[in-house]
Amino acid sequence: VEVMRASDGSARRSLYAADTCCEPIIWAAGNRIAFISNFDLVTVGATGGRPTTRYAGGDAQWFILSPNGEMAALDVGYPVSSIAYVSIRGGQARVIPRPKGVDDSVDGFSPDGTQVVFTRGPLAKGKPMIMVENVHLGGAPVPLARSGLVGASAVPRNAVWPQWSPDGKWIAFIAAGSPTTKPKLELVSTSGGAPTVLATNLEGSSSFSWSPTSSRIAFTSPFPSGQLVTVDLHGKQTVVSRPVKWVSNNSWDRPQWSPDGTKLVFMAQDGGIRIVGA
C-alpha cells in the first residue's frame, strides 16, 4: 500500500505490505486508508504509523465504506457469506445474524451512513429480499419496506444491488433479467415514480457506483468489450475507457471516483492501475 501526491506522483511512500492483493483500497475517515489484508480489514494512516485491524475474523471477502467514510460494511464468510460492519475509528465489529439457508451480500449505505442495506438470498428456491440494519442501534435487521429508509417504497420488487445517491434523491439498481432478457441499470427517485432505464444488456456481474456529486453513475459494460462507462440521470452515456481485460473477479468491484467527481480509477491487465477522466 503506497501513497503519492495526486498532482505529480511525487513523494511516493510505502505504508504497508499487504498479504493479499487486488481488493478495494479506499480512503476512509480520519485520513486513514482501508484495505483487506489476509482476509481482515486493516487501516493505516496516510502519513504512516501503526496499522490497525478493524475486523479480525479472517474471512473478509470485500467491503465498502459509508458516504462519510466512518463505517465499513463487509461480506464475510465462505462459501456462504454474512454481513459485518465496524467503525473505522475503532470499536467492536458486529456480524449480522443470518438464518440458515440464506446468503447475505452488501448493497450499500443510506445517504447519512446510519443504515447498511444488503440482499438476503435463499440458497435453494425462493426470492431474495433487501434488508436494512441500523449500524448504531444494532438488533435484528428488517425488510427494506419496514426500515423507514428514504425511498424504500420506490424500490421495485425486481431490484437488486440498490445504491442510494449521496444526496439522497435517487436510487440506482439493477433490474433483474429473465431467461430471455439481460439485466438493466435503472434509476428511480426517492420520492417515487416510474424508474428510468440508464443502460441495458448488462451482465450479472456488472458493477456501478455513484459520483460524489450525485450527477453520474459509472458502470462496467458487458463482456467482451469491458469498457468503463458513465451515464447521467437522463441516460446519456459516455465511454471513458477503451476495452480492457479486467483482472479477475475483483475488477468487477465498484469503480472509484476522485473526490471532485472528475476522475475514475480501476485495475486492468494492460497496464495495472489506470486513471481516466470521468
PDB file of C-alpha atoms in Angstrom:
ATOM      1  CA  VAL A   1       0.000   0.000   0.000  1.00  0.00           C
ATOM      2  CA  GLU A   2       1.628   3.213  -1.148  1.00  0.00           C
ATOM      3  CA  VAL A   3       0.686   6.899  -1.323  1.00  0.00           C
ATOM      4  CA  MET A   4       1.907   9.718  -3.532  1.00  0.00           C
ATOM      5  CA  ARG A   5       0.912  13.260  -4.457  1.00  0.00           C
ATOM      6  CA  ALA A   6      -2.030  13.295  -6.851  1.00  0.00           C
ATOM      7  CA  SER A   7      -0.676  16.348  -8.675  1.00  0.00           C
ATOM      8  CA  ASP A   8       2.575  14.879  -9.990  1.00  0.00           C
ATOM      9  CA  GLY A   9       3.153  11.448  -8.416  1.00  0.00           C
ATOM     10  CA  SER A  10       5.979  12.711  -6.217  1.00  0.00           C
ATOM     11  CA  ALA A  11       6.642  11.982  -2.514  1.00  0.00           C
ATOM     12  CA  ARG A  12       5.866   8.305  -3.044  1.00  0.00           C
ATOM     13  CA  ARG A  13       5.902   6.388   0.223  1.00  0.00           C
ATOM     14  CA  SER A  14       5.166   2.780   1.249  1.00  0.00           C
ATOM     15  CA  LEU A  15       2.814   2.350   4.201  1.00  0.00           C
ATOM     16  CA  TYR A  16       2.112  -1.368   4.474  1.00  0.00           C
ATOM     17  CA  ALA A  17       2.974  -4.714   2.879  1.00  0.00           C
ATOM     18  CA  ALA A  18      -0.390  -6.453   2.437  1.00  0.00           C
ATOM     19  CA  ASP A  19      -0.772 -10.240   2.386  1.00  0.00           C
ATOM     20  CA  THR A  20      -3.415 -10.205  -0.346  1.00  0.00           C
ATOM     21  CA  CYS A  21      -3.922  -8.055  -3.420  1.00  0.00           C
ATOM     22  CA  CYS A  22      -6.495  -6.563  -5.651  1.00  0.00           C
ATOM     23  CA  GLU A  23      -9.241  -5.877  -3.129  1.00  0.00           C
ATOM     24  CA  PRO A  24     -10.532  -2.307  -2.709  1.00  0.00           C
ATOM     25  CA  ILE A  25      -8.137   0.227  -1.210  1.00  0.00           C
ATOM     26  CA  ILE A  26     -10.304   3.139  -0.071  1.00  0.00           C
ATOM     27  CA  TRP A  27      -9.690   6.469   1.678  1.00  0.00           C
ATOM     28  CA  ALA A  28     -11.608   6.483   4.951  1.00  0.00           C
ATOM     29  CA  ALA A  29     -12.396   8.961   7.701  1.00  0.00           C
ATOM     30  CA  GLY A  30      -9.610  10.364   9.859  1.00  0.00           C
ATOM     31  CA  ASN A  31      -7.126  10.470   6.941  1.00  0.00           C
ATOM     32  CA  ARG A  32      -6.807   6.682   7.029  1.00  0.00           C
ATOM     33  CA  ILE A  33      -6.696   4.109   4.238  1.00  0.00           C
ATOM     34  CA  ALA A  34      -8.783   0.918   4.490  1.00  0.00           C
ATOM     35  CA  PHE A  35      -7.977  -2.367   2.742  1.00  0.00           C
ATOM     36  CA  ILE A  36      -8.170  -6.155   3.101  1.00  0.00           C
ATOM     37  CA  SER A  37      -5.031  -7.961   4.306  1.00  0.00           C
ATOM     38  CA  ASN A  38      -5.046 -11.712   4.909  1.00  0.00           C
ATOM     39  CA  PHE A  39      -8.862 -11.581   4.897  1.00  0.00           C
ATOM     40  CA  ASP A  40      -9.014  -8.995   7.704  1.00  0.00           C
ATOM     41  CA  LEU A  41      -9.993  -5.331   7.388  1.00  0.00           C
ATOM     42  CA  VAL A  42      -6.989  -3.136   8.160  1.00  0.00           C
ATOM     43  CA  THR A  43      -6.493   0.631   8.247  1.00  0.00           C
ATOM     44  CA  VAL A  44      -3.305   2.675   8.196  1.00  0.00           C
ATOM     45  CA  GLY A  45      -2.740   6.419   8.436  1.00  0.00           C
ATOM     46  CA  ALA A  46      -1.934   8.252   5.228  1.00  0.00           C
ATOM     47  CA  THR A  47       1.231   9.606   6.829  1.00  0.00           C
ATOM     48  CA  GLY A  48       2.285   6.197   8.157  1.00  0.00           C
ATOM     49  CA  GLY A  49       2.281   4.811  11.649  1.00  0.00           C
ATOM     50  CA  ARG A  50       0.984   1.602  13.157  1.00  0.00           C
ATOM     51  CA  PRO A  51      -1.689  -0.255  11.121  1.00  0.00           C
ATOM     52  CA  THR A  52      -4.876  -1.209  12.943  1.00  0.00           C
ATOM     53  CA  THR A  53      -7.053  -4.265  12.333  1.00  0.00           C
ATOM     54  CA  ARG A  54     -10.727  -3.304  12.452  1.00  0.00           C
ATOM     55  CA  TYR A  55     -12.234  -6.685  11.548  1.00  0.00           C
ATOM     56  CA  ALA A  56     -10.209  -9.749  12.531  1.00  0.00           C
ATOM     57  CA  GLY A  57     -12.466 -12.615  11.500  1.00  0.00           C
ATOM     58  CA  GLY A  58     -10.031 -13.938   8.894  1.00  0.00           C
ATOM     59  CA  ASP A  59     -12.837 -14.379   6.362  1.00  0.00           C
ATOM     60  CA  ALA A  60     -13.479 -10.899   4.903  1.00  0.00           C
ATOM     61  CA  GLN A  61     -14.072 -11.077   1.153  1.00  0.00           C
ATOM     62  CA  TRP A  62     -14.943  -7.497   0.178  1.00  0.00           C
ATOM     63  CA  PHE A  63     -16.044  -4.209   1.755  1.00  0.00           C
ATOM     64  CA  ILE A  64     -17.485  -0.754   1.130  1.00  0.00           C
ATOM     65  CA  LEU A  65     -17.462   2.441   3.194  1.00  0.00           C
ATOM     66  CA  SER A  66     -20.325   4.679   4.252  1.00  0.00           C
ATOM     67  CA  PRO A  67     -20.587   8.037   2.424  1.00  0.00           C
ATOM     68  CA  ASN A  68     -18.678   9.849   5.177  1.00  0.00           C
ATOM     69  CA  GLY A  69     -16.030   7.130   5.386  1.00  0.00           C
ATOM     70  CA  GLU A  70     -16.779   6.435   9.045  1.00  0.00           C
ATOM     71  CA  MET A  71     -18.229   2.918   8.757  1.00  0.00           C
ATOM     72  CA  ALA A  72     -17.202  -0.202   6.824  1.00  0.00           C
ATOM     73  CA  ALA A  73     -19.600  -2.953   5.756  1.00  0.00           C
ATOM     74  CA  LEU A  74     -18.094  -6.281   4.719  1.00  0.00           C
ATOM     75  CA  ASP A  75     -19.055  -9.555   3.090  1.00  0.00           C
ATOM     76  CA  VAL A  76     -17.566 -12.177   5.430  1.00  0.00           C
ATOM     77  CA  GLY A  77     -17.525 -15.954   5.375  1.00  0.00           C
ATOM     78  CA  TYR A  78     -17.112 -18.505   2.600  1.00  0.00           C
ATOM     79  CA  PRO A  79     -18.788 -20.138   0.737  1.00  0.00           C
ATOM     80  CA  VAL A  80     -21.878 -18.692   2.457  1.00  0.00           C
ATOM     81  CA  SER A  81     -21.470 -15.051   3.449  1.00  0.00           C
ATOM     82  CA  SER A  82     -22.797 -12.823   6.200  1.00  0.00           C
ATOM     83  CA  ILE A  83     -22.596  -9.051   6.724  1.00  0.00           C
ATOM     84  CA  ALA A  84     -20.261  -7.437   9.237  1.00  0.00           C
ATOM     85  CA  TYR A  85     -19.870  -3.738   9.975  1.00  0.00           C
ATOM     86  CA  VAL A  86     -17.433  -1.749  12.087  1.00  0.00           C
ATOM     87  CA  SER A  87     -16.425   1.847  12.741  1.00  0.00           C
ATOM     88  CA  ILE A  88     -13.224   2.946  11.029  1.00  0.00           C
ATOM     89  CA  ARG A  89     -12.249   4.798  14.207  1.00  0.00           C
ATOM     90  CA  GLY A  90     -12.495   1.689  16.396  1.00  0.00           C
ATOM     91  CA  GLY A  91     -14.930  -0.391  18.417  1.00  0.00           C
ATOM     92  CA  GLN A  92     -16.277  -3.902  18.202  1.00  0.00           C
ATOM     93  CA  ALA A  93     -17.212  -5.296  14.798  1.00  0.00           C
ATOM     94  CA  ARG A  94     -20.717  -6.742  14.576  1.00  0.00           C
ATOM     95  CA  VAL A  95     -21.780  -9.648  12.370  1.00  0.00           C
ATOM     96  CA  ILE A  96     -25.467  -9.529  11.474  1.00  0.00           C
ATOM     97  CA  PRO A  97     -27.178 -12.798  12.482  1.00  0.00           C
ATOM     98  CA  ARG A  98     -28.062 -14.838   9.409  1.00  0.00           C
ATOM     99  CA  PRO A  99     -30.697 -17.591   9.377  1.00  0.00           C
ATOM    100  CA  LYS A 100     -29.786 -20.966   7.924  1.00  0.00           C
ATOM    101  CA  GLY A 101     -30.377 -21.471   4.239  1.00  0.00           C
ATOM    102  CA  VAL A 102     -29.629 -17.889   3.123  1.00  0.00           C
ATOM    103  CA  ASP A 103     -26.647 -15.884   1.897  1.00  0.00           C
ATOM    104  CA  ASP A 104     -26.155 -12.155   2.641  1.00  0.00           C
ATOM    105  CA  SER A 105     -24.298  -9.637   0.456  1.00  0.00           C
ATOM    106  CA  VAL A 106     -23.692  -5.904   0.929  1.00  0.00           C
ATOM    107  CA  ASP A 107     -25.527  -3.432  -1.334  1.00  0.00           C
ATOM    108  CA  GLY A 108     -24.805  -0.013   0.160  1.00  0.00           C
ATOM    109  CA  PHE A 109     -25.441   2.519   2.902  1.00  0.00           C
ATOM    110  CA  SER A 110     -28.155   5.066   3.476  1.00  0.00           C
ATOM    111  CA  PRO A 111     -27.010   8.596   2.497  1.00  0.00           C
ATOM    112  CA  ASP A 112     -26.400   9.517   6.150  1.00  0.00           C
ATOM    113  CA  GLY A 113     -24.429   6.313   6.787  1.00  0.00           C
ATOM    114  CA  THR A 114     -26.627   5.138   9.659  1.00  0.00           C
ATOM    115  CA  GLN A 115     -28.129   2.134   7.859  1.00  0.00           C
ATOM    116  CA  VAL A 116     -26.490  -0.631   5.842  1.00  0.00           C
ATOM    117  CA  VAL A 117     -28.521  -2.182   3.029  1.00  0.00           C
ATOM    118  CA  PHE A 118     -27.927  -5.775   1.970  1.00  0.00           C
ATOM    119  CA  THR A 119     -29.549  -8.564  -0.022  1.00  0.00           C
ATOM    120  CA  ARG A 120     -30.552 -11.797   1.705  1.00  0.00           C
ATOM    121  CA  GLY A 121     -30.855 -14.542  -0.879  1.00  0.00           C
ATOM    122  CA  PRO A 122     -32.038 -18.129  -0.441  1.00  0.00           C
ATOM    123  CA  LEU A 123     -29.522 -20.902  -1.094  1.00  0.00           C
ATOM    124  CA  ALA A 124     -32.282 -23.039  -2.624  1.00  0.00           C
ATOM    125  CA  LYS A 125     -35.625 -21.917  -4.036  1.00  0.00           C
ATOM    126  CA  GLY A 126     -37.152 -18.565  -3.223  1.00  0.00           C
ATOM    127  CA  LYS A 127     -36.727 -14.867  -3.959  1.00  0.00           C
ATOM    128  CA  PRO A 128     -34.042 -12.594  -2.496  1.00  0.00           C
ATOM    129  CA  MET A 129     -35.071  -9.861  -0.063  1.00  0.00           C
ATOM    130  CA  ILE A 130     -33.488  -6.465   0.544  1.00  0.00           C
ATOM    131  CA  MET A 131     -32.765  -5.974   4.246  1.00  0.00           C
ATOM    132  CA  VAL A 132     -31.663  -2.994   6.355  1.00  0.00           C
ATOM    133  CA  GLU A 133     -29.653  -2.835   9.584  1.00  0.00           C
ATOM    134  CA  ASN A 134     -29.238   0.275  11.734  1.00  0.00           C
ATOM    135  CA  VAL A 135     -25.495   0.382  12.446  1.00  0.00           C
ATOM    136  CA  HIS A 136     -25.940   2.435  15.623  1.00  0.00           C
ATOM    137  CA  LEU A 137     -28.845   0.563  17.177  1.00  0.00           C
ATOM    138  CA  GLY A 138     -27.943  -2.970  16.082  1.00  0.00           C
ATOM    139  CA  GLY A 139     -30.616  -5.560  16.752  1.00  0.00           C
ATOM    140  CA  ALA A 140     -32.265  -7.696  14.109  1.00  0.00           C
ATOM    141  CA  PRO A 141     -32.317  -6.410  10.516  1.00  0.00           C
ATOM    142  CA  VAL A 142     -35.678  -5.610   8.953  1.00  0.00           C
ATOM    143  CA  PRO A 143     -37.002  -5.810   5.381  1.00  0.00           C
ATOM    144  CA  LEU A 144     -36.496  -2.625   3.370  1.00  0.00           C
ATOM    145  CA  ALA A 145     -40.234  -1.866   3.357  1.00  0.00           C
ATOM    146  CA  ARG A 146     -40.237  -1.675   7.174  1.00  0.00           C
ATOM    147  CA  SER A 147     -36.945   0.200   7.559  1.00  0.00           C
ATOM    148  CA  GLY A 148     -38.130   3.792   7.219  1.00  0.00           C
ATOM    149  CA  LEU A 149     -35.236   4.420   4.829  1.00  0.00           C
ATOM    150  CA  VAL A 150     -35.925   7.297   2.419  1.00  0.00           C
ATOM    151  CA  GLY A 151     -37.273   5.984  -0.873  1.00  0.00           C
ATOM    152  CA  ALA A 152     -37.880   2.465   0.433  1.00  0.00           C
ATOM    153  CA  SER A 153     -41.342   2.323  -1.122  1.00  0.00           C
ATOM    154  CA  ALA A 154     -39.959   3.415  -4.500  1.00  0.00           C
ATOM    155  CA  VAL A 155     -37.651   0.414  -4.936  1.00  0.00           C
ATOM    156  CA  PRO A 156     -39.273  -2.110  -7.330  1.00  0.00           C
ATOM    157  CA  ARG A 157     -39.594  -5.738  -6.322  1.00  0.00           C
ATOM    158  CA  ASN A 158     -37.213  -6.892  -9.045  1.00  0.00           C
ATOM    159  CA  ALA A 159     -34.428  -4.532  -7.903  1.00  0.00           C
ATOM    160  CA  VAL A 160     -31.061  -5.933  -6.858  1.00  0.00           C
ATOM    161  CA  TRP A 161     -27.931  -4.196  -5.548  1.00  0.00           C
ATOM    162  CA  PRO A 162     -29.656  -0.845  -4.826  1.00  0.00           C
ATOM    163  CA  GLN A 163     -27.424   2.164  -4.143  1.00  0.00           C
ATOM    164  CA  TRP A 164     -28.701   5.478  -2.782  1.00  0.00           C
ATOM    165  CA  SER A 165     -27.200   8.615  -4.289  1.00  0.00           C
ATOM    166  CA  PRO A 166     -25.047  10.719  -1.914  1.00  0.00           C
ATOM    167  CA  ASP A 167     -27.668  13.497  -1.905  1.00  0.00           C
ATOM    168  CA  GLY A 168     -30.446  11.025  -1.025  1.00  0.00           C
ATOM    169  CA  LYS A 169     -32.621  11.960  -4.027  1.00  0.00           C
ATOM    170  CA  TRP A 170     -32.139   8.877  -6.199  1.00  0.00           C
ATOM    171  CA  ILE A 171     -31.738   5.106  -6.033  1.00  0.00           C
ATOM    172  CA  ALA A 172     -29.842   3.221  -8.724  1.00  0.00           C
ATOM    173  CA  PHE A 173     -30.322  -0.520  -9.007  1.00  0.00           C
ATOM    174  CA  ILE A 174     -30.040  -3.487 -11.328  1.00  0.00           C
ATOM    175  CA  ALA A 175     -33.375  -4.707 -12.664  1.00  0.00           C
ATOM    176  CA  ALA A 176     -33.006  -8.467 -12.771  1.00  0.00           C
ATOM    177  CA  GLY A 177     -33.241 -10.109 -16.159  1.00  0.00           C
ATOM    178  CA  SER A 178     -35.215 -13.155 -17.257  1.00  0.00           C
ATOM    179  CA  PRO A 179     -34.461 -16.232 -19.386  1.00  0.00           C
ATOM    180  CA  THR A 180     -34.922 -14.024 -22.469  1.00  0.00           C
ATOM    181  CA  THR A 181     -33.630 -10.629 -21.264  1.00  0.00           C
ATOM    182  CA  LYS A 182     -30.453  -9.319 -19.642  1.00  0.00           C
ATOM    183  CA  PRO A 183     -30.293  -7.108 -16.536  1.00  0.00           C
ATOM    184  CA  LYS A 184     -30.664  -3.329 -16.821  1.00  0.00           C
ATOM    185  CA  LEU A 185     -29.278  -0.414 -14.826  1.00  0.00           C
ATOM    186  CA  GLU A 186     -32.257   1.654 -13.689  1.00  0.00           C
ATOM    187  CA  LEU A 187     -32.882   4.788 -11.640  1.00  0.00           C
ATOM    188  CA  VAL A 188     -35.826   5.857  -9.504  1.00  0.00           C
ATOM    189  CA  SER A 189     -36.474   8.962  -7.436  1.00  0.00           C
ATOM    190  CA  THR A 190     -36.706   8.502  -3.672  1.00  0.00           C
ATOM    191  CA  SER A 191     -39.971  10.454  -3.882  1.00  0.00           C
ATOM    192  CA  GLY A 192     -41.466   7.777  -6.152  1.00  0.00           C
ATOM    193  CA  GLY A 193     -42.474   7.497  -9.782  1.00  0.00           C
ATOM    194  CA  ALA A 194     -41.575   5.185 -12.636  1.00  0.00           C
ATOM    195  CA  PRO A 195     -37.945   4.030 -12.958  1.00  0.00           C
ATOM    196  CA  THR A 196     -35.742   5.268 -15.815  1.00  0.00           C
ATOM    197  CA  VAL A 197     -33.603   2.786 -17.748  1.00  0.00           C
ATOM    198  CA  LEU A 198     -29.998   4.019 -17.917  1.00  0.00           C
ATOM    199  CA  ALA A 199     -28.271   1.000 -19.516  1.00  0.00           C
ATOM    200  CA  THR A 200     -29.390  -2.319 -20.998  1.00  0.00           C
ATOM    201  CA  ASN A 201     -27.925  -5.749 -21.689  1.00  0.00           C
ATOM    202  CA  LEU A 202     -25.703  -5.845 -18.623  1.00  0.00           C
ATOM    203  CA  GLU A 203     -24.000  -8.951 -17.309  1.00  0.00           C
ATOM    204  CA  GLY A 204     -24.951 -10.293 -13.907  1.00  0.00           C
ATOM    205  CA  SER A 205     -21.574  -9.228 -12.515  1.00  0.00           C
ATOM    206  CA  SER A 206     -21.655  -5.641 -13.807  1.00  0.00           C
ATOM    207  CA  SER A 207     -20.829  -3.160 -11.058  1.00  0.00           C
ATOM    208  CA  PHE A 208     -21.658   0.529 -10.673  1.00  0.00           C
ATOM    209  CA  SER A 209     -21.037   3.473  -8.349  1.00  0.00           C
ATOM    210  CA  TRP A 210     -22.373   6.983  -7.808  1.00  0.00           C
ATOM    211  CA  SER A 211     -20.257  10.067  -8.375  1.00  0.00           C
ATOM    212  CA  PRO A 212     -19.769  12.255  -5.273  1.00  0.00           C
ATOM    213  CA  THR A 213     -21.940  14.926  -6.918  1.00  0.00           C
ATOM    214  CA  SER A 214     -24.882  12.502  -7.461  1.00  0.00           C
ATOM    215  CA  SER A 215     -24.936  13.554 -11.114  1.00  0.00           C
ATOM    216  CA  ARG A 216     -23.429  10.480 -12.813  1.00  0.00           C
ATOM    217  CA  ILE A 217     -23.048   6.737 -12.368  1.00  0.00           C
ATOM    218  CA  ALA A 218     -20.021   4.734 -13.502  1.00  0.00           C
ATOM    219  CA  PHE A 219     -20.527   1.121 -14.549  1.00  0.00           C
ATOM    220  CA  THR A 220     -18.688  -1.689 -16.285  1.00  0.00           C
ATOM    221  CA  SER A 221     -20.020  -2.648 -19.700  1.00  0.00           C
ATOM    222  CA  PRO A 222     -20.665  -6.313 -20.513  1.00  0.00           C
ATOM    223  CA  PHE A 223     -18.026  -8.769 -21.643  1.00  0.00           C
ATOM    224  CA  PRO A 224     -16.251  -8.846 -24.099  1.00  0.00           C
ATOM    225  CA  SER A 225     -15.990  -5.056 -24.564  1.00  0.00           C
ATOM    226  CA  GLY A 226     -15.059  -4.470 -20.937  1.00  0.00           C
ATOM    227  CA  GLN A 227     -15.394  -0.700 -21.169  1.00  0.00           C
ATOM    228  CA  LEU A 228     -15.874   1.703 -18.286  1.00  0.00           C
ATOM    229  CA  VAL A 229     -18.882   3.928 -18.930  1.00  0.00           C
ATOM    230  CA  THR A 230     -20.540   6.834 -17.134  1.00  0.00           C
ATOM    231  CA  VAL A 231     -24.176   7.813 -17.520  1.00  0.00           C
ATOM    232  CA  ASP A 232     -26.081  10.878 -16.360  1.00  0.00           C
ATOM    233  CA  LEU A 233     -29.521  10.904 -14.767  1.00  0.00           C
ATOM    234  CA  HIS A 234     -31.178  11.193 -18.179  1.00  0.00           C
ATOM    235  CA  GLY A 235     -29.457   8.146 -19.668  1.00  0.00           C
ATOM    236  CA  LYS A 236     -26.749   9.890 -21.711  1.00  0.00           C
ATOM    237  CA  GLN A 237     -23.737   7.573 -21.726  1.00  0.00           C
ATOM    238  CA  THR A 238     -20.048   8.436 -22.085  1.00  0.00           C
ATOM    239  CA  VAL A 239     -17.394   5.769 -22.684  1.00  0.00           C
ATOM    240  CA  VAL A 240     -14.390   6.745 -20.557  1.00  0.00           C
ATOM    241  CA  SER A 241     -12.057   3.810 -21.237  1.00  0.00           C
ATOM    242  CA  ARG A 242     -11.227   1.717 -24.255  1.00  0.00           C
ATOM    243  CA  PRO A 243     -11.850  -2.063 -23.996  1.00  0.00           C
ATOM    244  CA  VAL A 244      -9.640  -3.668 -21.369  1.00  0.00           C
ATOM    245  CA  LYS A 245      -9.231  -7.068 -19.776  1.00  0.00           C
ATOM    246  CA  TRP A 246     -10.366  -6.818 -16.187  1.00  0.00           C
ATOM    247  CA  VAL A 247      -8.150  -8.506 -13.605  1.00  0.00           C
ATOM    248  CA  SER A 248     -10.077 -11.487 -12.180  1.00  0.00           C
ATOM    249  CA  ASN A 249     -13.396 -11.079 -10.382  1.00  0.00           C
ATOM    250  CA  ASN A 250     -12.002  -8.257  -8.263  1.00  0.00           C
ATOM    251  CA  SER A 251     -12.082  -5.985 -11.298  1.00  0.00           C
ATOM    252  CA  TRP A 252     -15.869  -6.020 -11.102  1.00  0.00           C
ATOM    253  CA  ASP A 253     -15.533  -4.062  -7.846  1.00  0.00           C
ATOM    254  CA  ARG A 254     -17.200  -0.673  -7.999  1.00  0.00           C
ATOM    255  CA  PRO A 255     -15.239   1.966  -9.923  1.00  0.00           C
ATOM    256  CA  GLN A 256     -13.766   4.517  -7.517  1.00  0.00           C
ATOM    257  CA  TRP A 257     -14.336   8.240  -8.096  1.00  0.00           C
ATOM    258  CA  SER A 258     -11.997  11.072  -7.224  1.00  0.00           C
ATOM    259  CA  PRO A 259     -13.385  13.415  -4.520  1.00  0.00           C
ATOM    260  CA  ASP A 260     -14.370  16.058  -7.088  1.00  0.00           C
ATOM    261  CA  GLY A 261     -16.042  13.546  -9.412  1.00  0.00           C
ATOM    262  CA  THR A 262     -13.766  14.231 -12.389  1.00  0.00           C
ATOM    263  CA  LYS A 263     -11.667  11.031 -12.387  1.00  0.00           C
ATOM    264  CA  LEU A 264     -12.174   7.276 -12.078  1.00  0.00           C
ATOM    265  CA  VAL A 265      -9.640   4.647 -11.044  1.00  0.00           C
ATOM    266  CA  PHE A 266      -9.795   0.929 -11.852  1.00  0.00           C
ATOM    267  CA  MET A 267      -7.490  -2.064 -12.376  1.00  0.00           C
ATOM    268  CA  ALA A 268      -6.897  -3.836 -15.690  1.00  0.00           C
ATOM    269  CA  GLN A 269      -4.396  -6.271 -17.166  1.00  0.00           C
ATOM    270  CA  ASP A 270      -2.944  -3.931 -19.793  1.00  0.00           C
ATOM    271  CA  GLY A 271      -1.016  -1.625 -17.501  1.00  0.00           C
ATOM    272  CA  GLY A 272      -2.097  -2.207 -13.915  1.00  0.00           C
ATOM    273  CA  ILE A 273      -3.993   0.576 -12.135  1.00  0.00           C
ATOM    274  CA  ARG A 274      -5.454   3.091 -14.577  1.00  0.00           C
ATOM    275  CA  ILE A 275      -6.943   6.552 -14.080  1.00  0.00           C
ATOM    276  CA  VAL A 276      -9.327   8.074 -16.586  1.00  0.00           C
ATOM    277  CA  GLY A 277     -11.351  11.261 -16.823  1.00  0.00           C
ATOM    278  CA  ALA A 278     -14.981  10.823 -15.930  1.00  0.00           C
TER     279      ALA A 278
END
